[in-house]
Coordinates of C-alpha atoms in Angstrom, one line a residue:
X199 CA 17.1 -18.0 -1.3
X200 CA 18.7 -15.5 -3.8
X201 CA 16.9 -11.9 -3.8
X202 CA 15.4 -11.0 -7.2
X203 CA 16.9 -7.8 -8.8
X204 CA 15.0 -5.9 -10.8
X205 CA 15.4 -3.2 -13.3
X206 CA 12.7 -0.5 -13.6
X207 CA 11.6 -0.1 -17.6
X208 CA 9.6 3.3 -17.7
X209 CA 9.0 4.9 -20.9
X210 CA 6.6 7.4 -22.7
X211 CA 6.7 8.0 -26.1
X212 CA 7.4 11.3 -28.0
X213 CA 6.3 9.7 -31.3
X214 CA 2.8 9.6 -30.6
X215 CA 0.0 10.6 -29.0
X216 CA 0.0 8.8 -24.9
X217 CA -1.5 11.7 -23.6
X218 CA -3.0 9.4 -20.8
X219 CA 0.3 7.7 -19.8
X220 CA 2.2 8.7 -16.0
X221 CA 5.6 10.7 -17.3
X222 CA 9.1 9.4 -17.0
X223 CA 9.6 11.0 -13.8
X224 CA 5.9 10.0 -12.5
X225 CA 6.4 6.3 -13.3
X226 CA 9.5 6.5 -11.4
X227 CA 7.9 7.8 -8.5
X228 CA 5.4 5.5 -8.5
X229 CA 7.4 2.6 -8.6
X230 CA 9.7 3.7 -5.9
X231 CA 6.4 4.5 -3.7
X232 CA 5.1 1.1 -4.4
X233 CA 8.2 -1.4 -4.4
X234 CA 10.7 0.3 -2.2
X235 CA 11.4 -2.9 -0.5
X236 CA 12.5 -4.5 -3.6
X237 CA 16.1 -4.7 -5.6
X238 CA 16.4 -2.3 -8.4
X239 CA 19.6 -2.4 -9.6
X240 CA 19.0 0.5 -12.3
X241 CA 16.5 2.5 -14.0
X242 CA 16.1 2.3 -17.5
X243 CA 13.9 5.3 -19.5
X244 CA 12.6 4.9 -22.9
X245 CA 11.0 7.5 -25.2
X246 CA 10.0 5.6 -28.5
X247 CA 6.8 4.2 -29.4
X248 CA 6.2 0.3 -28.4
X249 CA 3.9 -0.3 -31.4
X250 CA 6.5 -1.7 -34.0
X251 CA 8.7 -4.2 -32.8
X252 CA 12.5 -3.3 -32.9
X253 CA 12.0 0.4 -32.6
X254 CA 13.3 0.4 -29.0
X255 CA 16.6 0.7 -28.1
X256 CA 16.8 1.0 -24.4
X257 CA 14.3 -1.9 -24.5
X258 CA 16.3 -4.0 -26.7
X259 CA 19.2 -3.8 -24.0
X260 CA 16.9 -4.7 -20.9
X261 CA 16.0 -7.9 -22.4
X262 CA 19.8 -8.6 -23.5
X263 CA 21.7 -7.3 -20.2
X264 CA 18.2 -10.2 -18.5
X265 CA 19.9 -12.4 -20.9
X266 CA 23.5 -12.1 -19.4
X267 CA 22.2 -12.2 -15.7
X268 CA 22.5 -8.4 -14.3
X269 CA 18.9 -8.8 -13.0
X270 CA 15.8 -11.6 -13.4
X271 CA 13.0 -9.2 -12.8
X272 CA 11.5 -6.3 -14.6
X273 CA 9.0 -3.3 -12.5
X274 CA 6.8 -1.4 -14.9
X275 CA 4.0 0.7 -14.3
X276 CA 1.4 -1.4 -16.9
X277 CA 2.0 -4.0 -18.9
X278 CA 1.7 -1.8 -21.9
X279 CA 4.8 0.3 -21.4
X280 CA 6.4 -2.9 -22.0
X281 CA 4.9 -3.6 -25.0
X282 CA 2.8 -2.7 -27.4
X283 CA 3.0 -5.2 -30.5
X284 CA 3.0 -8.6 -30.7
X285 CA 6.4 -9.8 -31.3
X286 CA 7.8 -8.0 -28.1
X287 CA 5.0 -9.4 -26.7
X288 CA 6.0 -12.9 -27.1
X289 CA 9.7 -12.0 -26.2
X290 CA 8.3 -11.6 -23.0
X291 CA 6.2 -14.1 -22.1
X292 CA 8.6 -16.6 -23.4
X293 CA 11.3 -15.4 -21.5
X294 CA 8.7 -15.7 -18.3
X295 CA 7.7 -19.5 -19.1
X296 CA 12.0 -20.2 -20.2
X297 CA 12.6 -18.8 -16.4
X298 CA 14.8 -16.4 -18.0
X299 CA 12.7 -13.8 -15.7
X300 CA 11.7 -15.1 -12.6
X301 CA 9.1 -12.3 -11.8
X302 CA 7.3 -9.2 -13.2
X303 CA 6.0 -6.2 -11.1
X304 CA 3.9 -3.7 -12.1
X305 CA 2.2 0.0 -10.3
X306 CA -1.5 -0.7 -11.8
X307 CA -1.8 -4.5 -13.0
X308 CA -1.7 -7.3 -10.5
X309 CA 0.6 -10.1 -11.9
X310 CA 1.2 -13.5 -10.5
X311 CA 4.1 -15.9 -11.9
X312 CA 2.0 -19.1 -12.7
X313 CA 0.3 -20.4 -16.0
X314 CA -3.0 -18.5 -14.8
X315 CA -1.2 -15.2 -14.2
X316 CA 1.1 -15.1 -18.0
X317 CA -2.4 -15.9 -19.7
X318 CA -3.4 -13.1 -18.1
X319 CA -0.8 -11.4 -18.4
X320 CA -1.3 -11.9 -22.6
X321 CA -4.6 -10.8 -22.8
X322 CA -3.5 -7.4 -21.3
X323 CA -0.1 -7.3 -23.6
X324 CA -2.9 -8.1 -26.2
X325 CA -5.6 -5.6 -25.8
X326 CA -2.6 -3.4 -25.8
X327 CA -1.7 -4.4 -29.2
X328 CA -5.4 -4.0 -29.9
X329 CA -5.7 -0.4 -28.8
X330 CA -2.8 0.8 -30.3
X331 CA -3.9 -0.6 -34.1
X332 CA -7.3 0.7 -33.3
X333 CA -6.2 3.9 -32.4
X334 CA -3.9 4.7 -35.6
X335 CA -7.0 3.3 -37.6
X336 CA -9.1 5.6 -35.5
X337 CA -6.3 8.9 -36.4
X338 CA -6.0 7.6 -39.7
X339 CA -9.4 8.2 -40.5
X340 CA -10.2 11.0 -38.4
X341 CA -7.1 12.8 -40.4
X342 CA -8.7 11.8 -43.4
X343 CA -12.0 13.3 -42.6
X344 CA -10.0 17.0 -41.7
X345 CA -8.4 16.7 -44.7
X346 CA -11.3 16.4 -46.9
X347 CA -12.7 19.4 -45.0
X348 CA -9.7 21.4 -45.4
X349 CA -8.0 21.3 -41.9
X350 CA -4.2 20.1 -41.6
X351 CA -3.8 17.1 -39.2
X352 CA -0.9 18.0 -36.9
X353 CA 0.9 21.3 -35.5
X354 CA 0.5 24.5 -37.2
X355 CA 2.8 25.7 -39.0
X356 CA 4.7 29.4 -38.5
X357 CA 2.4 32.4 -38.1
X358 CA -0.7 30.3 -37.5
X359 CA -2.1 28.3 -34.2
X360 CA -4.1 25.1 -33.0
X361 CA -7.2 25.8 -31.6
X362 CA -10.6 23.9 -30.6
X363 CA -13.7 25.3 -30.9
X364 CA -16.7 25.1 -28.6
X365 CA -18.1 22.2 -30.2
X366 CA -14.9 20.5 -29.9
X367 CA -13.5 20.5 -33.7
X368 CA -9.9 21.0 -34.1
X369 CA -8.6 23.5 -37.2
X370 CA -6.0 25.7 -37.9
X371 CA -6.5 29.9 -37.3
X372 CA -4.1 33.4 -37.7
X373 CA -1.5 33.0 -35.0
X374 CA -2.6 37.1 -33.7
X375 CA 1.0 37.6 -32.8
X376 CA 3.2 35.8 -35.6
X377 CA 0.8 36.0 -38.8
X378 CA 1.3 39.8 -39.9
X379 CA 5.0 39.1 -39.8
X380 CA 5.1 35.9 -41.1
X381 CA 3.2 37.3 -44.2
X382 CA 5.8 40.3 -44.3
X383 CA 8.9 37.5 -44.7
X384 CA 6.5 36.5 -47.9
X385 CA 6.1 39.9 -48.7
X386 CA 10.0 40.4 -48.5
X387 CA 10.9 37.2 -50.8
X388 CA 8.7 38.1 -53.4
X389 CA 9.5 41.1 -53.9
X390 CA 12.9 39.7 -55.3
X391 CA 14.9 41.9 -53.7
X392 CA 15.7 40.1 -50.4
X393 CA 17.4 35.9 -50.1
X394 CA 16.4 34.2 -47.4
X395 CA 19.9 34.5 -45.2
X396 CA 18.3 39.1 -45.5
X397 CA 15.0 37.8 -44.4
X398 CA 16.2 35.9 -41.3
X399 CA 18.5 38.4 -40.3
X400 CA 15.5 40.8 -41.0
X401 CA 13.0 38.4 -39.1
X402 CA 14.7 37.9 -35.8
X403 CA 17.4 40.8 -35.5
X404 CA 15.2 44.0 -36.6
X405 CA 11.6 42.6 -35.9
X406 CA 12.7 40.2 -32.9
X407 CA 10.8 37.3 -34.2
X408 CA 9.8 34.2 -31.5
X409 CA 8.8 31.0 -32.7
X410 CA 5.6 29.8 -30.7
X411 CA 6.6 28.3 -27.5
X412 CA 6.1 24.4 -27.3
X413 CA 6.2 21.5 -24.5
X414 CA 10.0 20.7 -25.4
X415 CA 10.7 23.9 -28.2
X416 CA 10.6 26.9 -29.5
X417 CA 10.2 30.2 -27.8
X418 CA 13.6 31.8 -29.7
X419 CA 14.7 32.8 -33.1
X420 CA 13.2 31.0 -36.5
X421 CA 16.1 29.1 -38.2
X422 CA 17.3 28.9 -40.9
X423 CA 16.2 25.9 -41.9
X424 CA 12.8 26.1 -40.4
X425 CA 12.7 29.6 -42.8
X426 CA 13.4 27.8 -46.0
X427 CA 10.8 24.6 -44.8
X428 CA 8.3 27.9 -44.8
X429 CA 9.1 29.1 -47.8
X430 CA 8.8 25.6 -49.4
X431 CA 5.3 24.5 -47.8
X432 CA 2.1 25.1 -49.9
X433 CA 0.2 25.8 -46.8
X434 CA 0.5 29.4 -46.9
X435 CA -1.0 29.6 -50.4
X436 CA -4.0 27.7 -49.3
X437 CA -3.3 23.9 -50.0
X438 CA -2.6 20.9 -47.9
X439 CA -0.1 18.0 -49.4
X440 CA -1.0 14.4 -48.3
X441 CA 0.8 11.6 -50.0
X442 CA 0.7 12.9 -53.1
X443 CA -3.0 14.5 -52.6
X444 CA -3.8 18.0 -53.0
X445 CA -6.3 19.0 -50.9
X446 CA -7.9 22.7 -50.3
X447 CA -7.3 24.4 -46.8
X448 CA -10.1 26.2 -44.8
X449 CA -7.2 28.4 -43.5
X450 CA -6.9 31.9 -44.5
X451 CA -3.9 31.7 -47.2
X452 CA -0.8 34.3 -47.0
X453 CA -0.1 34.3 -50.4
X454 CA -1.6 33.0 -53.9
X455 CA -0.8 29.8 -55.5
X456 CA 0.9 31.6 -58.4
X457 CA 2.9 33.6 -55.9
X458 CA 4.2 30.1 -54.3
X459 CA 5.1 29.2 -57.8
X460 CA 7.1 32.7 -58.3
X461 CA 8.7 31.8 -54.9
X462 CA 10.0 28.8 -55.6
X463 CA 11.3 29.9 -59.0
X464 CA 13.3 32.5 -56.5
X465 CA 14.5 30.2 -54.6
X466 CA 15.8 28.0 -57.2
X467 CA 16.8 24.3 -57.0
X468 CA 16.4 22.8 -53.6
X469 CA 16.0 26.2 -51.9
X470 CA 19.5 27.5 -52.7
X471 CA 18.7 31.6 -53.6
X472 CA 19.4 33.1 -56.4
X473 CA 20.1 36.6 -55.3
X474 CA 23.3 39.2 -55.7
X475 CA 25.5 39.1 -52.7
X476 CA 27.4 42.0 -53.7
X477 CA 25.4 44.0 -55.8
X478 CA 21.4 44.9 -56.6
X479 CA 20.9 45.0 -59.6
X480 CA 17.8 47.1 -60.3
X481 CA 16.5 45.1 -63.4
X482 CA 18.0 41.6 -62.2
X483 CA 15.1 39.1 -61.4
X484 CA 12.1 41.6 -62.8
X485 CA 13.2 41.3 -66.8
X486 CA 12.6 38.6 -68.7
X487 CA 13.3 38.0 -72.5
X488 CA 10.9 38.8 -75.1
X489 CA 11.8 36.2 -77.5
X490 CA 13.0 33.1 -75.4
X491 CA 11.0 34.1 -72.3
X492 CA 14.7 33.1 -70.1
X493 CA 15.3 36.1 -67.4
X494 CA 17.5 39.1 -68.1
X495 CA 20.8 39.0 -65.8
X496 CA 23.3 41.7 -64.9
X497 CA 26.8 41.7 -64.6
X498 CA 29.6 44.5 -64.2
X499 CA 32.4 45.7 -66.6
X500 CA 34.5 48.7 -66.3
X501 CA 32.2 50.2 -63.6
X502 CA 29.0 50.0 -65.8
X503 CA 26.3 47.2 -65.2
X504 CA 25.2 45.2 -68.4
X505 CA 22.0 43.4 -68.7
X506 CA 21.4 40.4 -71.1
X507 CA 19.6 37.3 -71.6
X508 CA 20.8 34.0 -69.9
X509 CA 19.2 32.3 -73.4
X510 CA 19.3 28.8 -70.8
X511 CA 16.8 27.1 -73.0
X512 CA 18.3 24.5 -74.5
X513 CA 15.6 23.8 -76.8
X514 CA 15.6 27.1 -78.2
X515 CA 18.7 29.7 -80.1
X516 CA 17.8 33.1 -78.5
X517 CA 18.8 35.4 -81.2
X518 CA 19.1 38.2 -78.0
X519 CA 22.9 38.2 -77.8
X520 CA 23.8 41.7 -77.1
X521 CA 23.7 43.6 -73.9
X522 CA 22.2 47.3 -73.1
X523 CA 23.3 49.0 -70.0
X524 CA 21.4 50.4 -67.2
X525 CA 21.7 53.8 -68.2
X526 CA 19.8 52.9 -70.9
X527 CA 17.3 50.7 -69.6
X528 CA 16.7 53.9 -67.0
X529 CA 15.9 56.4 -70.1
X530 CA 13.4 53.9 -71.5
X531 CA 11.7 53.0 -68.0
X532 CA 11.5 57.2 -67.2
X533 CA 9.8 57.8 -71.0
X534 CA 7.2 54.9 -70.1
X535 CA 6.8 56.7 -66.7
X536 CA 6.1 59.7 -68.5
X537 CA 3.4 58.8 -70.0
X538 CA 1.7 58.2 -67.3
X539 CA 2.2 61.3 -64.9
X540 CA -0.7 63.3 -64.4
X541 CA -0.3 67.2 -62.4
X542 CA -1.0 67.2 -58.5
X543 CA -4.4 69.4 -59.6
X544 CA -6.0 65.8 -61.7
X545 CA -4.9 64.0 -58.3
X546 CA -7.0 66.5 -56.1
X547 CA -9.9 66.8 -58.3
X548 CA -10.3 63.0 -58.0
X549 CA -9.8 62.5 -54.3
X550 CA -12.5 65.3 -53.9
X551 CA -14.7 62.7 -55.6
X552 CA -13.6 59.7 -54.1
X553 CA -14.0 60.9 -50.2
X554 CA -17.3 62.4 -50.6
X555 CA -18.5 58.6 -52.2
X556 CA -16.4 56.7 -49.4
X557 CA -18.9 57.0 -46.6
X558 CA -21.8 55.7 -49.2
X559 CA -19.5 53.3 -50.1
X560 CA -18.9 52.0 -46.6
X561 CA -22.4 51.2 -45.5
X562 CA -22.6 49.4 -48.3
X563 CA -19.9 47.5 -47.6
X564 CA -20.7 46.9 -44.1
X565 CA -23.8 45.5 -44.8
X566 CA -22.9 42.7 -47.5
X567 CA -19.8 42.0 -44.9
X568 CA -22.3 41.1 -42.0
X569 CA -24.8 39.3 -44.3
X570 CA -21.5 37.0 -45.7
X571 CA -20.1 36.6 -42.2
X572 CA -23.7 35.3 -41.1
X573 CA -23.5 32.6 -43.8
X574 CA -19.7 31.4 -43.3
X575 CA -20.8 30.8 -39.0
X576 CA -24.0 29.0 -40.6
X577 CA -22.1 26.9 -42.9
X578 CA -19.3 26.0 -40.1
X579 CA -21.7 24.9 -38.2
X580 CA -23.4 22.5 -40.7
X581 CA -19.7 21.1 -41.0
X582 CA -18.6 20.7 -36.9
X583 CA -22.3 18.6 -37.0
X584 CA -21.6 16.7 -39.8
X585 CA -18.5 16.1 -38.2
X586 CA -20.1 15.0 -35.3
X587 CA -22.4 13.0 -36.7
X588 CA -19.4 11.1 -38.8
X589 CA -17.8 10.5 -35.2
X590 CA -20.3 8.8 -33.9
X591 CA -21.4 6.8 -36.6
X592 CA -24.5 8.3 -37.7
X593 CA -23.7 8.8 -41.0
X594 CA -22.3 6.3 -43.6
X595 CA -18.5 7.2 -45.4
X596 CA -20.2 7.6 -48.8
X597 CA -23.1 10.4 -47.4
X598 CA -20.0 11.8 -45.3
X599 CA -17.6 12.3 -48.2
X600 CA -20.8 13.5 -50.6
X601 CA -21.3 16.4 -47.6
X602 CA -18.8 17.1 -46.8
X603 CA -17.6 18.3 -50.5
X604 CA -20.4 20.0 -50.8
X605 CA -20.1 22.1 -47.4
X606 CA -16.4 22.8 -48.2
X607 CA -16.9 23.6 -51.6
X608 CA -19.9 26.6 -50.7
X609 CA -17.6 27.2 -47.4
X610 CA -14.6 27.9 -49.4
X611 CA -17.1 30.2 -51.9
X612 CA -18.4 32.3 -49.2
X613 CA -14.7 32.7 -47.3
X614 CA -13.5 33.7 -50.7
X615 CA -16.5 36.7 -50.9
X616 CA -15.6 37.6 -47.0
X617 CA -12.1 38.4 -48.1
X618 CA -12.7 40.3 -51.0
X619 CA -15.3 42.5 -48.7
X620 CA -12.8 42.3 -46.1
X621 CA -10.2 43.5 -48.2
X622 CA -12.2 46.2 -50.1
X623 CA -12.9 47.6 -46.6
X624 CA -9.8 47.8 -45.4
X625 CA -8.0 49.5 -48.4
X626 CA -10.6 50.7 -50.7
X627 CA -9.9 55.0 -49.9
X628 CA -5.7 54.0 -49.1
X629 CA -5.6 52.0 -52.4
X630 CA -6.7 54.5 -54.5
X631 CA -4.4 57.4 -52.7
X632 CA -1.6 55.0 -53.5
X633 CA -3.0 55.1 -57.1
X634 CA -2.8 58.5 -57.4
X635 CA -0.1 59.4 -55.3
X636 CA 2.1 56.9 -58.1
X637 CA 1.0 58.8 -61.1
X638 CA 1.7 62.1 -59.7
X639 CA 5.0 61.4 -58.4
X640 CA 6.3 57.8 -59.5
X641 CA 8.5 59.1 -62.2
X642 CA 10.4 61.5 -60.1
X643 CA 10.7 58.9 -57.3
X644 CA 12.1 56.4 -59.8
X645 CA 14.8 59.1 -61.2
X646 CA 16.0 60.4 -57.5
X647 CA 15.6 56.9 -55.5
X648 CA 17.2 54.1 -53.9
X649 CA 17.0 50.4 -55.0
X650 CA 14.1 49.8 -53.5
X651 CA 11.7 53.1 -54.2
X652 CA 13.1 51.8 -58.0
X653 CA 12.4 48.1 -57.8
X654 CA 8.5 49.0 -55.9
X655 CA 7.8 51.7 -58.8
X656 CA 8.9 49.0 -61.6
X657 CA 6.5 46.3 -59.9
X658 CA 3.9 49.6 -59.9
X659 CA 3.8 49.2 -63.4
X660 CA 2.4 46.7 -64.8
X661 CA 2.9 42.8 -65.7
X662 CA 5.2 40.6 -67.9
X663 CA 7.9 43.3 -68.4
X664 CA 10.4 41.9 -71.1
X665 CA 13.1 43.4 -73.2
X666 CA 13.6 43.0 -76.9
X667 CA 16.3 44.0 -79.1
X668 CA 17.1 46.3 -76.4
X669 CA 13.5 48.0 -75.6
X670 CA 11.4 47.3 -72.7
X671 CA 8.2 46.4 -73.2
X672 CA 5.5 46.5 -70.1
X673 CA 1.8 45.5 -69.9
X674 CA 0.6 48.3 -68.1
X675 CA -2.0 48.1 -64.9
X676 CA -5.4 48.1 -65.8
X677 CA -5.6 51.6 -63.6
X678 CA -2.8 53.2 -66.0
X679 CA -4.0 52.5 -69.2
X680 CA -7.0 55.0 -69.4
X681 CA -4.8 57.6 -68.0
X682 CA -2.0 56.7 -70.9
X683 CA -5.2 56.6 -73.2
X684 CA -7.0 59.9 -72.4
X685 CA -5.0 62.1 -69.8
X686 CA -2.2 63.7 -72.1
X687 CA -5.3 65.8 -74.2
X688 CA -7.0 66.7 -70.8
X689 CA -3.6 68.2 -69.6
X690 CA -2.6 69.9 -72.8
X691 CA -6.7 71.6 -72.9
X692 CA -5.4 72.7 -69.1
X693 CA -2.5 73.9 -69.4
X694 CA -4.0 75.8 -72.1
X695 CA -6.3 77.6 -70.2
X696 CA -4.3 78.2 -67.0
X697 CA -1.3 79.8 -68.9
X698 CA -4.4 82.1 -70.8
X699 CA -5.2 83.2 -67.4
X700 CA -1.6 83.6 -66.6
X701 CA -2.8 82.5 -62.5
X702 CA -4.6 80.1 -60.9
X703 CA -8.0 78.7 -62.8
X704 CA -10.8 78.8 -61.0
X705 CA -13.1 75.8 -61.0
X706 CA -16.5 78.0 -62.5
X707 CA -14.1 78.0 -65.5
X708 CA -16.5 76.1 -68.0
X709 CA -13.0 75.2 -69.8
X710 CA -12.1 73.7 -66.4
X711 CA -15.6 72.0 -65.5
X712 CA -15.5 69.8 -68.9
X713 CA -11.9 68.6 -68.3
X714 CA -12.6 67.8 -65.0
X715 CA -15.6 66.0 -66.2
X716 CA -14.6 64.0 -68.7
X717 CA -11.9 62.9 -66.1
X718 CA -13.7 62.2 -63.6
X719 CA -16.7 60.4 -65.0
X720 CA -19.5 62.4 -63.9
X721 CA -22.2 65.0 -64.6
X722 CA -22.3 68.3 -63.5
X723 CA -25.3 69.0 -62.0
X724 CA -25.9 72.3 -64.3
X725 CA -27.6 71.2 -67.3
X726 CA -26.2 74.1 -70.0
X727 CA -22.4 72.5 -69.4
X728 CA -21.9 70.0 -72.4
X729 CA -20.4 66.9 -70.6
X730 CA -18.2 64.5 -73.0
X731 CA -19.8 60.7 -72.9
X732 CA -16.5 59.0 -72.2
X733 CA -14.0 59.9 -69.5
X734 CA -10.6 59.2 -68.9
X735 CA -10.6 58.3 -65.6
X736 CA -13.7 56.0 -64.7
X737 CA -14.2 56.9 -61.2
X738 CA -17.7 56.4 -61.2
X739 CA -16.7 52.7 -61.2
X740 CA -14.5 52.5 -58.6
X741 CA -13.3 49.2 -58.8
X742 CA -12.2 48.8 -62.3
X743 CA -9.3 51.6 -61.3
X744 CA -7.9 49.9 -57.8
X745 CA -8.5 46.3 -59.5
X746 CA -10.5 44.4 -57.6
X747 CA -12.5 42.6 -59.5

């Protein structure tokens, strides 16, 4: 009697989720430990899913090279790493009831060649089948339910991780080691002075960036292309993309959703950048036109740099034809920094203020932090329990979705409040500094320093900068204005008085007491000094001057 030969089929998909399943090289062992005594003429691995028929390859040739007579028996470990739908399914058990294979042997199913053993041998090639469609039901709708809760189905992307918490919920968190710098490469591409090809060399030559370490990659340098998939993916401002849904993440966002739009308006059309490879142009990229709203360009001729409008509206005739030169753009940008320069004396006189309120200031803060953080635990909990309850049936789709909106909705409200504490706390005193320190010295910095002190101390200023018929025109910061507003009579009234004195004024000085009053806001404890009502800087309300609110 001819001996059988056999070929050994093991496979394990990388396309989904078999977490159960022996690997390759355990299905191999197996099968040698259990059939050793048998013919196996060669050992075919597989690593595509078995759901959809005619997605296998490897598979595809063990049933043709059956079909030409190099073996008449197949060794698996289960039925279901031979298939997993119904078509291949049938392939097989025809095949078995044709003759075409004499004989099936497998590590953890008992199968017998006779009518008994294929109908079997069906019903497990069946249930198969069966699990497989009820699991991507199953994922299906447990992706839906994350989604509606803001959590992103899948891998993290850069600068954040997978995690599980104790109650056995799934969500997205800061990666602690990738999230700072990951934010920085945002930080670096809006500032629209740096292209992508800078920030990668940036990212993994001067910061030694590591992608997250995974089963089969990672652990090196970000790529290229993985840096422009970054800088394309609404993730980082807070939203998930699902077939054409928008849905809002429970993540902590990197950036805004306006700054994702700027970004993309950087990048241009399909990612390509749009930066100078030769030259930085100060004014390139932070100008826009005043009349057609197109940006302002540069270009160079006979060693001086021209700016104009790109007038690329084709629906409109920009009447802005001409071009100004930097020189001049540089006079005009130091007169509108002028104006809002104060002496080093108004900076100390209002840090004086600001420390002595800071320590107030953080107990405050402290306490509504702890009191928010307190209700964001309490409301993630109400959501892993409703998640829970969803999971196990307890709650019907239509209550779930009605929730569920509901928890996300007040979750999203409260994380919203814990960042603004969180961020007031952090840089309330070193915001304010900054403030200062830009007024006192920003026009200075702008005349003696490089591309970038220029390009920080123009985005300093204010928003929607534009040029028109040659002037620039800038919508100051909300913490310049009263000092453009008020501070040029306060220093003429001091200078007055100090160069009367011909020395150092002295802060008794009732001259001295009623400028420094009206600057800083507040009322000096002796009743005969007459204290103006208004003041130009209103530090008694801190947050209107850094902005955050």
């Amino acid at each position: 009697m001819k001996k059988i030969r056999y070929f050994a089929y093991v496979r394990k998909s990388s396309e989904d989720k078999e977490r159960q399943t022996l690997s390759i090289p355990a299905q191999i062992d197996e099968i040698k430990k259990h059939f050793s005594d048998l013919t196996i003429v060669d050992v075919i691995r597989e690593e595509r899913s078995a759901f959809k028929p005619f997605n296998r390859p490897e598979f595809d040739k063990l049933i043709d090279r059956i079909r030409k007579g190099e073996a008449e028996g197949i060794i698996a470990w289960h039925p279901d790493r031979l298939s997993r739908n119904e078509i291949d399914a049938s392939t097989i058990t025809y095949m078995l009831r044709t003759g075409q294979i004499v004989d099936l042997k497998f590590g953890s199913f008992y199968f017998q060649n006779t009518p008994e053993g294929i109908w079997m041998l069906q019903n497990a090639l069946t249930q198969s089948q069966y699990s497989s469609a009820k699991l991507s039901v199953d994922v299906r709708r447990g992706n839906s339910k994350k989604l509606q809760l803001g959590d992103l189905p899948g891998v993290a992307p850069q600068g954040y991780i997978n995690v599980k918490s104790f109650e056995g919920r799934h969500y997205i968190k800061e990666d602690p080691e990738r999230f700072t710098l990951v934010k920085q490469m945002w930080e670096l591409l809006l500032s629209g002075r740096y292209g992508p090809s800078e920030i990668l060399h940036i990212a993994n030559e001067e910061w030694g960036y590591k992608t997250i370490k995974r089963a089969k990659s990672g652990g090196g340098p970000i790529s290229r292309s993985s840096l422009y998939h970054l800088f394309n993916n609404p993730f980082y401002a807070g939203y998930i993309i699902r077939k054409g849904e928008e849905y809002e993440g429970s993540h902590e966002a990197m950036i805004t959703k306006e700054q994702f739009e700027q970004a993309q308006k950087l990048l241009g059309k399909k990612g390509r950048p749009r930066f100078s490879k030769k030259h930085n142009f100060v004014y390139r990229g932070y100008l826009h036109c005043e009349e057609c709203g197109c940006q302002i360009t540069a270009s160079i001729s006979k060693g001086h740099i021209y700016y104009y409008c790109t007038r690329k509206r084709k629906d409109y005739a920009c009447k802005q034809s001409g071009t100004i030169r930097e020189e001049e753009l540089d006079k005009q940008m130091e007169r509108l920094l002028a104006g809002y320069t104060i002496l080093p004396e108004f900076q100390d006189w209002a840090l004086e203020v600001i420390r002595s309120q800071n320590e107030t200031e953080a107990d405050q803060r402290n306490s509504v932090y702890e009191m928010q953080h307190q209700s964001v635990a309490s409301t993630q909990k109400q959501i892993d329990k409703l998640i829970d309850m969803a999971s196990r049936d307890l709650i019907s789709e239509e209550d779930f979705a009605l929730k569920s909106e509901e928890l996300k909705a007040k979750l999203s409200k409260l994380r919203e409040n814990l960042r603004d504490t969180e961020q007031r706390a952090d840089s309330w005193l070193e915001t304010i500094e900054q403030t200062l320190d830009f007024a006192v010295n920003a026009r200075q910095r702008f005349l003696e320093g490089d591309f970038e002190t220029r390009r920080d101390i123009l985005l300093g200023m204010g928003q929607n900068p534009t040029v028109y018929n040659g002037k620039i025109q800038i919508t100051s910061s909300e913490w310049l204005a009263p000092i453009h507003k008020e501070y040029p009579q306060l220093e003429s009234r001091y200078l007055k008085v100090k160069t009367a004195q011909n020395a150092d004024v002295k802060v008794l000085n009732p001259e001295i007491v009623s400028i420094k009053s009206k600057w800083l806001g507040w009322r000096d404890s002796n009743p005969r000094m007459l204290v103006p009502e208004t003041s130009a800087l209103p530090l008694g309300d801190i947050p209107l001057l850094v902005g955050s609110r």
